[in-house]
Short mmCIF file of C-alpha atoms and ligand atoms in Angstrom, two decimals:
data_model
loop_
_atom_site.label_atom_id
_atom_site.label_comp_id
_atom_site.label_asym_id
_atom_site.label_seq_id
_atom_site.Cartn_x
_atom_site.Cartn_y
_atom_site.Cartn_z
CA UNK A 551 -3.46 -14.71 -17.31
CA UNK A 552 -4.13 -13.35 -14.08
CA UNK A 553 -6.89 -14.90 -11.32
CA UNK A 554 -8.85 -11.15 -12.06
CA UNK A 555 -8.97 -11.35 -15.59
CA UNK A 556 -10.23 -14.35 -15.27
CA UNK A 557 -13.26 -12.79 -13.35
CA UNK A 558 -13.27 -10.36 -15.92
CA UNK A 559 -13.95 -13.44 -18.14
CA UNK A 560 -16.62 -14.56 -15.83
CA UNK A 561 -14.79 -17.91 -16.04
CA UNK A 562 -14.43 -17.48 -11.71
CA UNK A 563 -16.95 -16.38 -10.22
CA UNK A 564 -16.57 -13.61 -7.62
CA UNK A 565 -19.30 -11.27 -5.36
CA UNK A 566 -19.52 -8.47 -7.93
CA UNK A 567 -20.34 -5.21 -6.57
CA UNK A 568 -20.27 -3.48 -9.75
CA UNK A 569 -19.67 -3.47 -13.33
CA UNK A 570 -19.80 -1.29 -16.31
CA UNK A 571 -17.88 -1.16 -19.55
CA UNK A 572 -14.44 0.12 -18.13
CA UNK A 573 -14.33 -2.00 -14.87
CA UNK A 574 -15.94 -4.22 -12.10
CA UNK A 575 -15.84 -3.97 -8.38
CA UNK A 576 -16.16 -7.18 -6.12
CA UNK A 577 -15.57 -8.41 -2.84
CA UNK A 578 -12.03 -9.18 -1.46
CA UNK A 579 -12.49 -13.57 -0.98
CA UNK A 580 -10.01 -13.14 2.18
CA UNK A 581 -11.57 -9.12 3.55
CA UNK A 582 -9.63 -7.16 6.09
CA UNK A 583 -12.54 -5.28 7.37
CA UNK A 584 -16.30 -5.50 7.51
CA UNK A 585 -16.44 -3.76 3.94
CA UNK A 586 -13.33 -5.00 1.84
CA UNK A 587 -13.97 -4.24 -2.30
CA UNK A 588 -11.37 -4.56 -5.39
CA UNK A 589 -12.03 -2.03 -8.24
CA UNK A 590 -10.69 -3.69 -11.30
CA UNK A 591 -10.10 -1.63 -14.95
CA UNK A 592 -11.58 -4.64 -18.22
CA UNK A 593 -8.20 -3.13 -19.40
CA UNK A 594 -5.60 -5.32 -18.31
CA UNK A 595 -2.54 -3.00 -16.55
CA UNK A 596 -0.50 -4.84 -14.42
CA UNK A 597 -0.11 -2.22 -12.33
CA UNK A 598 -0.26 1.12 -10.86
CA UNK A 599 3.58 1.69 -11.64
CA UNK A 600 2.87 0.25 -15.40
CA UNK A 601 -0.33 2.19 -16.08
CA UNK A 602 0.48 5.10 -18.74
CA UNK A 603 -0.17 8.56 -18.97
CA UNK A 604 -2.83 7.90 -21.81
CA UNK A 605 -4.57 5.58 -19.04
CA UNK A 606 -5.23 8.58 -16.52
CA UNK A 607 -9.04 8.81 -17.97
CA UNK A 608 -9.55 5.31 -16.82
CA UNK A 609 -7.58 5.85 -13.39
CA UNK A 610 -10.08 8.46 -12.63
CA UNK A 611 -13.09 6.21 -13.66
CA UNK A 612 -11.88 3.82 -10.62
CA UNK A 613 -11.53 6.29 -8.52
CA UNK A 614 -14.96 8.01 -8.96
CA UNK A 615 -16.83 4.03 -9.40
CA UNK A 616 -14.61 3.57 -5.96
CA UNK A 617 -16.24 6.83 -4.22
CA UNK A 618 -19.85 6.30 -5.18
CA UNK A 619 -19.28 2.84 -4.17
CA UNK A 620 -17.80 3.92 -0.32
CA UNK A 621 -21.45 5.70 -0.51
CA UNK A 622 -23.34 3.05 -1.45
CA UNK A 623 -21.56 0.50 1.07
CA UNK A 624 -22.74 2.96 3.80
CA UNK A 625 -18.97 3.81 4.65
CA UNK A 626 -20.10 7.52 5.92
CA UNK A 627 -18.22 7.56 8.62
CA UNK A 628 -14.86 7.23 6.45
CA UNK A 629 -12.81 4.58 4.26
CA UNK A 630 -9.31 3.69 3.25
CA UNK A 631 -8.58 3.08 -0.85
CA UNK A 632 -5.44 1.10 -1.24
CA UNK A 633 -3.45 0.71 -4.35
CA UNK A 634 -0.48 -1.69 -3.71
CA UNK A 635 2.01 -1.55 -6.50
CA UNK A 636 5.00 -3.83 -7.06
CA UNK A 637 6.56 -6.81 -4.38
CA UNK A 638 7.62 -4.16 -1.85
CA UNK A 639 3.75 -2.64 -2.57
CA UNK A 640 2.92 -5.92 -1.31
CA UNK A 641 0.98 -6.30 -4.73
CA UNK A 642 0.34 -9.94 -5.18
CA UNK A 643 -2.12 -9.91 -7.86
CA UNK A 644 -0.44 -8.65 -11.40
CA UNK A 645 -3.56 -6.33 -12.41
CA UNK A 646 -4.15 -3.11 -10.73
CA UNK A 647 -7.05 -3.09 -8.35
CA UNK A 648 -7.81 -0.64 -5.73
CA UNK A 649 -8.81 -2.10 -1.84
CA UNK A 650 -12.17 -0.19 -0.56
CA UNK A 651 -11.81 -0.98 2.82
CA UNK A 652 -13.89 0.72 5.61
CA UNK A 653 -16.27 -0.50 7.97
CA UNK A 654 -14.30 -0.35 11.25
CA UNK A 655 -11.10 1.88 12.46
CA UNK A 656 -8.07 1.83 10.55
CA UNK A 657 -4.60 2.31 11.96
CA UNK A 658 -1.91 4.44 10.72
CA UNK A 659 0.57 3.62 9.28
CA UNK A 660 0.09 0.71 7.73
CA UNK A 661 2.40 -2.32 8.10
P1 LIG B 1196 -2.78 -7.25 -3.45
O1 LIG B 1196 -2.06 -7.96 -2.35
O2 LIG B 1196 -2.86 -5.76 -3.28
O3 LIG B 1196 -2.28 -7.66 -4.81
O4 LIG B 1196 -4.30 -7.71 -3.33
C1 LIG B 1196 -4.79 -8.86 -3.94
C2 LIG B 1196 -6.11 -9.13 -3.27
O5 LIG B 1196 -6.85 -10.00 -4.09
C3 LIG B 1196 -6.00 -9.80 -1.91
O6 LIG B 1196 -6.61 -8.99 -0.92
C4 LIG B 1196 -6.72 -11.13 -2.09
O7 LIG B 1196 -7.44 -11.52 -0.95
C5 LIG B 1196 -7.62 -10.82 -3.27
N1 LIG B 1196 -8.02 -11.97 -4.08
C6 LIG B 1196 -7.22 -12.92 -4.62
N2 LIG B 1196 -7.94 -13.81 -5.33
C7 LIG B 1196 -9.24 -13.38 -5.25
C8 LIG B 1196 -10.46 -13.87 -5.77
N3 LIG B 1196 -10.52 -14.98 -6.53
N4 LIG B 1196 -11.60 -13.19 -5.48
C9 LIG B 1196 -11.57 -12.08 -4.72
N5 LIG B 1196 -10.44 -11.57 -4.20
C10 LIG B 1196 -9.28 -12.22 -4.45
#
């Protein structure tokens, strides 16, 4: 079981942003920028690569959640969304989540 299902579970506690019945949004514990959010399905996919074509409902639920959210953050002035997918991904975390990030400049391209 992976460290997000467990806040899923509620059995860690995290700084949640967000939840409804298909996902929950809360605050990265180690952020990159001022504003640093993980979007999160309930479903557990391990990730983006493993997701299936029957899932695409729910990938656009995370997306849309993750755009009101840049809104509600006050990220106006622009944002990054981040979906790191497999050890070259740099995924460490074995259930998809996208990064919100925003809050300050961001280079490109990314290391
Ligand atoms: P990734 O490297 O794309 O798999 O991202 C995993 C992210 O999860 C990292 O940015 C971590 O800082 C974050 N993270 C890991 N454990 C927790 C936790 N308990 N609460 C909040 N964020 C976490």
């Amino acid at each position: 079981m992976t460290i997000f299902k467990k806040i899923i579970d509620k059995e860690v506690p995290a700084d949640i942003v967000f939840e409804d019945d298909k996902c929950l949004a809360f605050r990265d514990v180690n952020p990159q920028a001022p504003t640093h959010v993980l979007v999160i399905p309930k479903k557990e996919i391990a990730s983006l690569a493993t997701a299936a074509d029957e899932d695409s409902h729910l990938l656009g639920h995370l997306l849309s959640v993750t755009r009101r959210l840049a809104g509600e953050l006050g990220l106006e002035n622009g944002f990054r969304v981040v979906i790191n997918s497999g050890a070259e991904g740099g995924q460490t975390v074995d259930h998809l989540h996208l990064h919100l990030i925003g809050g300050r400049g961001l280079n490109w391209p990314p290391g």
